[in-house]
PDB file of C-alpha atoms in Angstrom:
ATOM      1  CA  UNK A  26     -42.550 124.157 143.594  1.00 58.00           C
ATOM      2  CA  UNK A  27     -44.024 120.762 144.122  1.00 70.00           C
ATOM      3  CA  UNK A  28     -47.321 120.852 142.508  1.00 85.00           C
ATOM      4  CA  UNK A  29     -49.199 117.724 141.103  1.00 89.00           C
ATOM      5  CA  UNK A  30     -52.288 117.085 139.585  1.00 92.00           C
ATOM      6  CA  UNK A  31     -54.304 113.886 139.098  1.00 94.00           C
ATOM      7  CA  UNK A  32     -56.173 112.210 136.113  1.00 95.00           C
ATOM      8  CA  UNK A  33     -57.773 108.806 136.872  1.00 94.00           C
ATOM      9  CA  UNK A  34     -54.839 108.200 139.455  1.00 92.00           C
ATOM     10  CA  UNK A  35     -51.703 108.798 136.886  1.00 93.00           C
ATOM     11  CA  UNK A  36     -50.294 112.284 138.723  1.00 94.00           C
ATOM     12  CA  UNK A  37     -48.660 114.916 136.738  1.00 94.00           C
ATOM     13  CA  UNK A  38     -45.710 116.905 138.070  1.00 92.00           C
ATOM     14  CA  UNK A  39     -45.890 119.648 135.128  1.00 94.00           C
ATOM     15  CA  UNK A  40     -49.095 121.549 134.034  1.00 96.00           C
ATOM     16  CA  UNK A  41     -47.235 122.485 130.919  1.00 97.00           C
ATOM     17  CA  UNK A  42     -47.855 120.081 127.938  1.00 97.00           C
ATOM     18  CA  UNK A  43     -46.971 120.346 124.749  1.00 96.00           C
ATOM     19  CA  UNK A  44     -46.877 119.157 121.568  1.00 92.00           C
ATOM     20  CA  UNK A  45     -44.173 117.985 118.749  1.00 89.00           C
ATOM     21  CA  UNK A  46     -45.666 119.059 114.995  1.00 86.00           C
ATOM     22  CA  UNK A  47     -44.298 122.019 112.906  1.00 87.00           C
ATOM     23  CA  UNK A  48     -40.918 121.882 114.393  1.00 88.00           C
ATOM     24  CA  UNK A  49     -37.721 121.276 111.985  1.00 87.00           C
ATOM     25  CA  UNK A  50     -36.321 118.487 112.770  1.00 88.00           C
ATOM     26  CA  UNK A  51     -36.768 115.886 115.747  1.00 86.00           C
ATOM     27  CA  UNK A  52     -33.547 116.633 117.179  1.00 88.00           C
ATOM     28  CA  UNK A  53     -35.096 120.419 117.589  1.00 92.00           C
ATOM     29  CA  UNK A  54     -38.293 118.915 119.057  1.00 92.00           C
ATOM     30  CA  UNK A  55     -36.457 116.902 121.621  1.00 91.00           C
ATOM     31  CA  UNK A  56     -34.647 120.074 122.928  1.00 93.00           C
ATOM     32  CA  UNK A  57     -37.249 122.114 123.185  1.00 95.00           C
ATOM     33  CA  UNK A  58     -39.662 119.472 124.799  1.00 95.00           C
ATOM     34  CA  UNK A  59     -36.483 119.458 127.631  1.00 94.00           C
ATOM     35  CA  UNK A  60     -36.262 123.149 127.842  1.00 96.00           C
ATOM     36  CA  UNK A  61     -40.311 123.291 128.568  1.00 96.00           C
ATOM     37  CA  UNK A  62     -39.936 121.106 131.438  1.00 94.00           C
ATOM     38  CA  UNK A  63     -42.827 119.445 130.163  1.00 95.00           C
ATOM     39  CA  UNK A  64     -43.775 115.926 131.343  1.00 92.00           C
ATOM     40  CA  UNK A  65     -46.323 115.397 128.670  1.00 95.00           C
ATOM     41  CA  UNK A  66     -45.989 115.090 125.031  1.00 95.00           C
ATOM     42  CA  UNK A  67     -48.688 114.879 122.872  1.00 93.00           C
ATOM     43  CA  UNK A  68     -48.837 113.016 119.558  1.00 90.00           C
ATOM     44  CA  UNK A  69     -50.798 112.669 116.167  1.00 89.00           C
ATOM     45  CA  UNK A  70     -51.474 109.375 115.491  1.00 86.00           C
ATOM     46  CA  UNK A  71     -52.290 110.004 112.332  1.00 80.00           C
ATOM     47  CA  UNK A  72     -49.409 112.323 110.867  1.00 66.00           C
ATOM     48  CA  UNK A  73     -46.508 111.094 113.181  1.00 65.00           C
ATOM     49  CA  UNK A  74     -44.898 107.351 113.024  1.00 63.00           C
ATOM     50  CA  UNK A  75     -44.773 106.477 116.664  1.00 62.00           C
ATOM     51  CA  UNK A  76     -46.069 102.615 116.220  1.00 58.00           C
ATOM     52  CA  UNK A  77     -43.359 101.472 113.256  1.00 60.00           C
ATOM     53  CA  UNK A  78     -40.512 100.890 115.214  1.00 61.00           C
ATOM     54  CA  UNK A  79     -38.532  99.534 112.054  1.00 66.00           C
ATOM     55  CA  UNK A  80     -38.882 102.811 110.254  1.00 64.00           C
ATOM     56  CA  UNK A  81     -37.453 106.721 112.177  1.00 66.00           C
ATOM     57  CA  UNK A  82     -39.661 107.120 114.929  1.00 70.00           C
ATOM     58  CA  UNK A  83     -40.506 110.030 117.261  1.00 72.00           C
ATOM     59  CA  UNK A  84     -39.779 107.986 120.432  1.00 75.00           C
ATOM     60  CA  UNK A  85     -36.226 107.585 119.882  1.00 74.00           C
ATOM     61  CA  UNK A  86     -35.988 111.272 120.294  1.00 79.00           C
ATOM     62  CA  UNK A  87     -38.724 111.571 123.410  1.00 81.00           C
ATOM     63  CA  UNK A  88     -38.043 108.525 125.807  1.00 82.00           C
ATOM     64  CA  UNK A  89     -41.452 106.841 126.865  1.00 82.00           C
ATOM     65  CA  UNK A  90     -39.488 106.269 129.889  1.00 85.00           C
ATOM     66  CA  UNK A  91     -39.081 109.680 130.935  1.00 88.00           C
ATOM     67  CA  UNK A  92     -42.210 111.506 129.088  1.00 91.00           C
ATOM     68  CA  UNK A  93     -45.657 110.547 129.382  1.00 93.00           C
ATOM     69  CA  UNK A  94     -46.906 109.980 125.543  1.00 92.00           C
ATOM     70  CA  UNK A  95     -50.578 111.460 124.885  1.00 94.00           C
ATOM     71  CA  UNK A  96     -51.473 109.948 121.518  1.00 94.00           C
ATOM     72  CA  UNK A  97     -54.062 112.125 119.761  1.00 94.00           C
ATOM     73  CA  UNK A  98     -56.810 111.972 117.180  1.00 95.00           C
ATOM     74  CA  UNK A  99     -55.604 115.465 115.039  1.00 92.00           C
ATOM     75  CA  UNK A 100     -56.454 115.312 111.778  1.00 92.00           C
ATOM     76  CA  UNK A 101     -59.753 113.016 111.982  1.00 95.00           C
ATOM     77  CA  UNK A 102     -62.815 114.533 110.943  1.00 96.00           C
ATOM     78  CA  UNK A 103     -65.104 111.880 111.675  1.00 96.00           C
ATOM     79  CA  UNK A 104     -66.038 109.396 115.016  1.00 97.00           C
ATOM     80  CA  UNK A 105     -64.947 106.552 112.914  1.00 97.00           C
ATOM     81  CA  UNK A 106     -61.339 107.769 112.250  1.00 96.00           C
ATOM     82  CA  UNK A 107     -60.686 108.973 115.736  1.00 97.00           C
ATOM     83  CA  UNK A 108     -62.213 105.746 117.172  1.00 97.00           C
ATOM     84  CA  UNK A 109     -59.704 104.213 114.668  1.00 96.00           C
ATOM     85  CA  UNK A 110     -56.767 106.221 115.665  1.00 94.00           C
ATOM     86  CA  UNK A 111     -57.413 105.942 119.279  1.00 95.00           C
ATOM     87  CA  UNK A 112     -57.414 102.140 119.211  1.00 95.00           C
ATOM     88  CA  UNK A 113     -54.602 101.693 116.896  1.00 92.00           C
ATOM     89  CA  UNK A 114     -52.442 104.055 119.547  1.00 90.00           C
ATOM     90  CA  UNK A 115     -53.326 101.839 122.460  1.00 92.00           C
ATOM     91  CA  UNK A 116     -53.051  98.174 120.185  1.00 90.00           C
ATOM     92  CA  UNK A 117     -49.349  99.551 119.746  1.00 85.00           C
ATOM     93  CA  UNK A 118     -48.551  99.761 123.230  1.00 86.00           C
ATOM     94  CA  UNK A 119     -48.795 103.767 123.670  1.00 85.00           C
ATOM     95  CA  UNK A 120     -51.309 104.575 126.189  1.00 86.00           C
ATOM     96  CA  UNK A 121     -54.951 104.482 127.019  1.00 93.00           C
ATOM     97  CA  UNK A 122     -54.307 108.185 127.455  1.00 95.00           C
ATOM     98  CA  UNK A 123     -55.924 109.538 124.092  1.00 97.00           C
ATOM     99  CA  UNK A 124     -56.608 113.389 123.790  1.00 97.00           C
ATOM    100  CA  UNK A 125     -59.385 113.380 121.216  1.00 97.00           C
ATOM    101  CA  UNK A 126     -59.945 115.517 118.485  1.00 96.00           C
ATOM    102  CA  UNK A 127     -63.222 115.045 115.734  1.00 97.00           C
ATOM    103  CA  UNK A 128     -62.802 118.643 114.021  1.00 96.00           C
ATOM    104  CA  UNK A 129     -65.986 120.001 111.937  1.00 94.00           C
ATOM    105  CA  UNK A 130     -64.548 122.358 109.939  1.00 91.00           C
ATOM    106  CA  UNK A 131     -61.491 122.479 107.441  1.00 90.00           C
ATOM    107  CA  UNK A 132     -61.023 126.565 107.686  1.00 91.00           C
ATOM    108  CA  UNK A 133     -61.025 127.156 111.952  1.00 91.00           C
ATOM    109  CA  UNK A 134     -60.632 123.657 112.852  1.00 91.00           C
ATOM    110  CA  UNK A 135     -62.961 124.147 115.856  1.00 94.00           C
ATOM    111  CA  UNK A 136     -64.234 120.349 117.311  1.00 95.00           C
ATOM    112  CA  UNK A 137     -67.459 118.688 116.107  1.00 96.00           C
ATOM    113  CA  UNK A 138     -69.138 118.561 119.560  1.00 95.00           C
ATOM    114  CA  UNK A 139     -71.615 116.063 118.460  1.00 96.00           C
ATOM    115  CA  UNK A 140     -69.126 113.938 116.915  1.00 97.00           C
ATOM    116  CA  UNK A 141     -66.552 114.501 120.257  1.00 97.00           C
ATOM    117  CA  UNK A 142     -69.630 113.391 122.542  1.00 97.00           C
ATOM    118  CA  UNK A 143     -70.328 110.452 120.882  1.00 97.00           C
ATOM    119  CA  UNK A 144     -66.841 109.211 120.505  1.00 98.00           C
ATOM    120  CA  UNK A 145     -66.120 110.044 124.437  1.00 98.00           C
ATOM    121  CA  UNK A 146     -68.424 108.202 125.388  1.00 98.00           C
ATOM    122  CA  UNK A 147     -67.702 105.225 123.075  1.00 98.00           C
ATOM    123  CA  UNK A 148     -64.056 104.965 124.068  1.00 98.00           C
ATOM    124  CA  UNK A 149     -64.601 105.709 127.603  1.00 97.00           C
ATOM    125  CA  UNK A 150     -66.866 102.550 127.933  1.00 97.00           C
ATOM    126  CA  UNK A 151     -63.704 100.637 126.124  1.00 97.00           C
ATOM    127  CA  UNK A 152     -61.699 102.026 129.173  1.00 96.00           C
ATOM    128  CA  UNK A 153     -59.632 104.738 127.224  1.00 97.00           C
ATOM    129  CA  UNK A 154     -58.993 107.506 129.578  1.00 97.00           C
ATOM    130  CA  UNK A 155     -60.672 110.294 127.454  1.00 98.00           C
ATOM    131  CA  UNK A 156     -59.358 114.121 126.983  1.00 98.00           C
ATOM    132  CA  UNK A 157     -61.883 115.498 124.328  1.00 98.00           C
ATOM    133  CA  UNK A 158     -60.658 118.926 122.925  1.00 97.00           C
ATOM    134  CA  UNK A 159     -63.736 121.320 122.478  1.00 96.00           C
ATOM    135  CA  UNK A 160     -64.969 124.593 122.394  1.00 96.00           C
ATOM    136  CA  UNK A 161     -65.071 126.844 125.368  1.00 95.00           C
ATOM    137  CA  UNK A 162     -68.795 126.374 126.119  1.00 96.00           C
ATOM    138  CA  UNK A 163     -69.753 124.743 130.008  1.00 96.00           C
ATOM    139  CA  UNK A 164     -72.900 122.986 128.459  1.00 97.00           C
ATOM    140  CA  UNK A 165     -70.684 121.006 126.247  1.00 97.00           C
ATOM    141  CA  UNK A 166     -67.977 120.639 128.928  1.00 97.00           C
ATOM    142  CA  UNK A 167     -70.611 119.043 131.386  1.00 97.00           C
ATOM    143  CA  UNK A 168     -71.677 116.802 128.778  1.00 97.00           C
ATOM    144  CA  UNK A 169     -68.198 115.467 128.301  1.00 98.00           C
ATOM    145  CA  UNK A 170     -68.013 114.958 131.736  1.00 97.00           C
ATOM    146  CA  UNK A 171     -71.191 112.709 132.128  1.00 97.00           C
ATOM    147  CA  UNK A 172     -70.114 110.942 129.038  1.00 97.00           C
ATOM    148  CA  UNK A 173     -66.954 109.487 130.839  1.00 97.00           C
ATOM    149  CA  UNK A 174     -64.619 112.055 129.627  1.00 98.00           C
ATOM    150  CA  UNK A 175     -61.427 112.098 132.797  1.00 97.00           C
ATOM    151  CA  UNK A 176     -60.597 115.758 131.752  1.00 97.00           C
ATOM    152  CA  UNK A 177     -61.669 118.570 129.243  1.00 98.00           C
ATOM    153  CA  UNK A 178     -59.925 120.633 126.919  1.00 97.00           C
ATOM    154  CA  UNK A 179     -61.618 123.562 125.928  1.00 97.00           C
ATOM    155  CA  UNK A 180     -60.180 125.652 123.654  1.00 96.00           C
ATOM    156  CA  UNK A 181     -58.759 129.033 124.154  1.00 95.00           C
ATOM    157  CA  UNK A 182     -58.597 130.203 120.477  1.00 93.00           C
ATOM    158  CA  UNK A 183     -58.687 128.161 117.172  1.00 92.00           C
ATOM    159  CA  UNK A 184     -55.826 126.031 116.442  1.00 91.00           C
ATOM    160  CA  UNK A 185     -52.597 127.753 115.884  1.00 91.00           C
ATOM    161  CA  UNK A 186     -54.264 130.941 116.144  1.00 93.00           C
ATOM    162  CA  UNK A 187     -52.418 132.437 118.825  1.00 93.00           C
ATOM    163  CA  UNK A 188     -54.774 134.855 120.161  1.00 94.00           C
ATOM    164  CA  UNK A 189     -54.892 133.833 123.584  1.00 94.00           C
ATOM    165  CA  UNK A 190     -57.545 133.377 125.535  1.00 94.00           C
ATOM    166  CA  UNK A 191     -60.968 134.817 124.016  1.00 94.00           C
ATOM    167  CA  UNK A 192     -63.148 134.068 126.458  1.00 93.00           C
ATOM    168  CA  UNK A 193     -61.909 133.785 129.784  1.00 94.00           C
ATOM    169  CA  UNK A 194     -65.566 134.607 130.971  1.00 95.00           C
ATOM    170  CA  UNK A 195     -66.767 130.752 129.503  1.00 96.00           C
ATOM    171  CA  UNK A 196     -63.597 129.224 130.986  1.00 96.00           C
ATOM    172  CA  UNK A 197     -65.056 130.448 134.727  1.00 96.00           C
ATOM    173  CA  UNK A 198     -67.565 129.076 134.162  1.00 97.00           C
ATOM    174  CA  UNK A 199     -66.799 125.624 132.962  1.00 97.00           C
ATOM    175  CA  UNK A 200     -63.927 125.919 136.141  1.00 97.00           C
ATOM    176  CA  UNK A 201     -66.816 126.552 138.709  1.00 96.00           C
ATOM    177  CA  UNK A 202     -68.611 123.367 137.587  1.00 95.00           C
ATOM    178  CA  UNK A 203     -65.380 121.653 136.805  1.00 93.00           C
ATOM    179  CA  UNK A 204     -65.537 117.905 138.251  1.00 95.00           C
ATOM    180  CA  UNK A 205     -62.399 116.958 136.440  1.00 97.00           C
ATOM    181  CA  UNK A 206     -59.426 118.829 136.037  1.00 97.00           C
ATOM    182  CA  UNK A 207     -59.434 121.382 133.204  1.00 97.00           C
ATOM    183  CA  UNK A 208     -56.759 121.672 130.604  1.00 97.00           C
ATOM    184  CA  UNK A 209     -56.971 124.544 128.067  1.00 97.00           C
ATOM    185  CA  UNK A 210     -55.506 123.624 124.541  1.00 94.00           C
ATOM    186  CA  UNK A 211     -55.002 125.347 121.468  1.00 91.00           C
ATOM    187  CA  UNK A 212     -54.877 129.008 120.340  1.00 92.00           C
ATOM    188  CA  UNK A 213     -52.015 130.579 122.695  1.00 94.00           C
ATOM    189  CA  UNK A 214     -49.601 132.341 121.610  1.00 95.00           C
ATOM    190  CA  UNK A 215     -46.979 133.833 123.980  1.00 96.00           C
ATOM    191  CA  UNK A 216     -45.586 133.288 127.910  1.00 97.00           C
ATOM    192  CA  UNK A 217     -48.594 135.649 129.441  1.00 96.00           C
ATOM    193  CA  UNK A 218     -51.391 133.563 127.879  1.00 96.00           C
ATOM    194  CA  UNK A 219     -50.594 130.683 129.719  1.00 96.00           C
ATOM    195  CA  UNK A 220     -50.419 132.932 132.603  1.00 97.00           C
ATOM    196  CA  UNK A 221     -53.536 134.228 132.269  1.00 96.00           C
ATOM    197  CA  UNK A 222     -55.427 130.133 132.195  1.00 97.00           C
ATOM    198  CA  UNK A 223     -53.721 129.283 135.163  1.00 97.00           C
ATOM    199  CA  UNK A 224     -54.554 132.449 136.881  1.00 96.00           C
ATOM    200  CA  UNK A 225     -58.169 131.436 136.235  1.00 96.00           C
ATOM    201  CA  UNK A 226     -57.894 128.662 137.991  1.00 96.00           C
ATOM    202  CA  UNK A 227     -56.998 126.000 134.895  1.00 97.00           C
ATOM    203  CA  UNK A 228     -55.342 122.516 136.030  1.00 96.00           C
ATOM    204  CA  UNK A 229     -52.464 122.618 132.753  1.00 97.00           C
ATOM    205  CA  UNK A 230     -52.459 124.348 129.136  1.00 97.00           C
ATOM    206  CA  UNK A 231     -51.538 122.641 126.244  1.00 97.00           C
ATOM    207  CA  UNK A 232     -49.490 124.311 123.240  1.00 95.00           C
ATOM    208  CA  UNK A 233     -47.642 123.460 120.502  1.00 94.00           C
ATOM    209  CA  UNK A 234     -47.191 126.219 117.643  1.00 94.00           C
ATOM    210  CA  UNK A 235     -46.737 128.743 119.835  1.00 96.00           C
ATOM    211  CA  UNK A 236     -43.265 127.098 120.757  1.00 96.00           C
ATOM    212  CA  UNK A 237     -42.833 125.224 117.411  1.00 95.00           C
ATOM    213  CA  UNK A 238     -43.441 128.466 115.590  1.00 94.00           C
ATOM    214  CA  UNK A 239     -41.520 130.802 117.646  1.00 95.00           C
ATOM    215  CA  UNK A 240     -38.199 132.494 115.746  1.00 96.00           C
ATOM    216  CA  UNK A 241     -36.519 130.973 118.601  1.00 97.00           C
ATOM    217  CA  UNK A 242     -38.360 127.485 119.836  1.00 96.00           C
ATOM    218  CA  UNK A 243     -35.834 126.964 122.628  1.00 97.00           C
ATOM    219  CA  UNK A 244     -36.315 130.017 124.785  1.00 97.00           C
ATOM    220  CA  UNK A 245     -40.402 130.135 123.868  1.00 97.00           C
ATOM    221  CA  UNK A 246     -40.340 126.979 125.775  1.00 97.00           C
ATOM    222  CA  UNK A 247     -38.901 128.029 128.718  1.00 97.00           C
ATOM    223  CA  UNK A 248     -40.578 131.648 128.417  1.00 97.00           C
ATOM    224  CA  UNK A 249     -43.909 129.084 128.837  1.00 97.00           C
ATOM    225  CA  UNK A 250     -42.812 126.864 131.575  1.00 96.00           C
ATOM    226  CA  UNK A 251     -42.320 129.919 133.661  1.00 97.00           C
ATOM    227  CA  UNK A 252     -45.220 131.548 132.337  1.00 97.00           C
ATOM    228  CA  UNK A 253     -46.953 128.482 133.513  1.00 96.00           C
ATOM    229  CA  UNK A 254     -45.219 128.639 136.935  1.00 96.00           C
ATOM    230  CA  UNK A 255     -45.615 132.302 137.866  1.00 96.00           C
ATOM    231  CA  UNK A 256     -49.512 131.937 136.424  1.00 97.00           C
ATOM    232  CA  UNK A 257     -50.098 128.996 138.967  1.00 96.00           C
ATOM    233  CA  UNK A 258     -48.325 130.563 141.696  1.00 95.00           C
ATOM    234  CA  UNK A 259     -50.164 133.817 141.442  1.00 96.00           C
ATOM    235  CA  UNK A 260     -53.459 131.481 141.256  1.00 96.00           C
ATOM    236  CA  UNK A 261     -52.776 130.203 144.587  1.00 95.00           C
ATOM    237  CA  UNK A 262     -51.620 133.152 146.303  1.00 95.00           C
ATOM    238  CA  UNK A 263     -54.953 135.111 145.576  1.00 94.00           C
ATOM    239  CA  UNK A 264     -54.936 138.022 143.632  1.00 89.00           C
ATOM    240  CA  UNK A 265     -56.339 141.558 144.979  1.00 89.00           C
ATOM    241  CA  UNK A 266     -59.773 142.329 144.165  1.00 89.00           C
ATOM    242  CA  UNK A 267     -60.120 145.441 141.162  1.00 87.00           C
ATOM    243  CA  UNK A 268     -61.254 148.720 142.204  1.00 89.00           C
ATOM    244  CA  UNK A 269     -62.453 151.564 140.291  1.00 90.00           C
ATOM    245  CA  UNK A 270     -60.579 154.097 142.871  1.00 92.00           C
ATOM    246  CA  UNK A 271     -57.093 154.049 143.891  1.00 88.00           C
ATOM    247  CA  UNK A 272     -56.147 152.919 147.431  1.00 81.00           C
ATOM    248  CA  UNK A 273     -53.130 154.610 148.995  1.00 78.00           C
ATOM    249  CA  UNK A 274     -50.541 151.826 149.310  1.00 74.00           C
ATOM    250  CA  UNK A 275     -49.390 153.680 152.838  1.00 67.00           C
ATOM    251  CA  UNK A 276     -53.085 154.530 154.346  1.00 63.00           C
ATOM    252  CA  UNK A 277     -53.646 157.343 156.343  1.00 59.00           C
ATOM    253  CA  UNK A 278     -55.576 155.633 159.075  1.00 61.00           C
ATOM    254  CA  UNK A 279     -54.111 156.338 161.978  1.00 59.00           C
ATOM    255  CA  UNK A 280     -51.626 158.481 161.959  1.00 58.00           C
ATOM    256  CA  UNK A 281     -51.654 162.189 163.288  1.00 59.00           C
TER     257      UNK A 281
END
C-alpha cells in the first residue's frame, strides 16, 4: 500500500520508526530494523557512536544509504546539552533531522516543555528541521508548532512504559488542530497500540523498547509494521460509528 507522508519536503514511505537502544548486539538491531520495514532509525547522540568513524559504529550496521538517520537529543536534561547534541549530529554530517528530547525528570522521564520550547525554537531559526518529543497536551503541541517545530511527538505513555496509549482523548485533539504531521513516540508496548494511534488519525509512531525488549525482537517488529499497516488502513477506510443497541447485520426492512 503506497502511502507517504511529508516533513519539510523529505517524504516518508513507512509510518513505522523505530529506534536502536537496549538491543544485544548491533547485528540483532540491524535485523530487526529490516524486519520492521522501517525507513527511519532514530539515534542518541549522546549514548551511541555514530560520528567516530575510526572506532565500531552503528552505521556500518544501518546503511545511511538505505535508512533515513534521525539523530536525537535522549539523555539531555538541559537546552544547552540538546542544543549541543543537535549541532554536533549535523557538524558530523548526519542530518538536520533532530528529534529533540530536554527531559525534566530522572524517575518518568516526561519532556521539560519549557526547556523543549525554547530549544525548538532556537534550532529551528538555525534551520534544523525540529521533532520535539512532549507530553500529550494540544496547548503545548500548538506552541511547538508556532515555534518552528516541522512535526510533534507527543507522547503516548512514559518512556519504556509500555502502556499504550493513555490518553487518546488529548491526541484528538492535538490531531484536529494538527498543522504538521503528528508522530506519537514513546510508551507502546505491543502490535494493537500502534493500531490504535493510527486509527486516530496519527501520521507515524515511534518505538523502540517495545521491539528491543520483546522475548523475541524479530517477530515484535514485524507484529508492529503490520500493526501499523492494518491501523492506517482501517483509518482510511472509516470505521462504523458505536451504538449503545445492536443493529441486525441482515435488517428486516423490507422483507415480508
Amino acid at each position: 500500500m503506497e502511502d507517504t507522508f511529508i516533513i519539510r519536503g523529505i517524504e516518508f514511505k513507512s509510518r513505522l520508526w523505530v529506534g536502536t537502544g537496549k538491543y544485544k548486539d548491533f547485528d540483532e538491531t540491524r535485523r530487526a530494523i529490516e524486519a520492521s520495514g522501517a525507513d527511519v532509525v532514530t539515534v542518541a547522540v549522546r549514548r551511541t557512536n555514530i560520528t567516530d568513524r575510526k572506532s565500531e559504529n552503528l552505521l556500518d550496521f544501518i546503511d545511511p544509504k538505505k535508512y533515513k538517520i534521525l539523530p536525537n537529543t535522549a539523555g539531555c536534561y538541559n537546552v544547552a546539552d540538546a542544543l549541543r547534541y543537535s549541532r554536533l549530529a549535523r557538524e558530523a554530517g548526519i542530518s538536520d533531522l533532530i528529534k529533540l528530547e530536554v527531559i525534566g525528570d530522572e524517575k518518568t522521564l516526561f519532556p521539560d516543555n519549557i526547556g523543549l520550547l525554547e530549544a525548538t525554537e532556537i534550532l529551528a531559526k538555525e534551520g534544523f528541521i525540529v521533532l520535539p518529543y512532549t507530553t500529550d497536551d494540544p496547548v503545548m503541541a500548538k506552541r511547538l508548532v508556532d515555534a518552528g517545530a516541522a512535526a510533534v511527538m507527543p507522547l503516548a505513555a512514559p518512556i519504556g512504559s509500555g502502556l499504550g496509549i493513555r490518553n487518546p482523548y488529548n491526541l484528538k485533539i492535538i490531531l484536529e488542530q494538527a498543522t504538521v504531521p503528528i508522530i506519537v513516540d514513546a510508551g507502546v508496548g505491543t502490535a494493537s497500540d500502534v493500531a490504535i494511534a493510527m486509527e486516530l488519525g496519527c501520521d507515524a509512531v515511534l518505538l523502540n523498547t517495545a521491539i528491543a525488549g520483546a522475548k523475541d525482537p524479530i517477530m515484535m517488529a514485524m507484529a508492529m509494521k503490520h500493526g501499523v499497516l492494518a491501523g492506517r488502513m482501517a483509518y482510511k477506510a472509516g470505521r462504523i460509528g458505536k451504538k449503545l443497541y445492536a443493529t441486525a447485520s441482515s435488517p428486516f426492512e423490507g422483507m415480508l
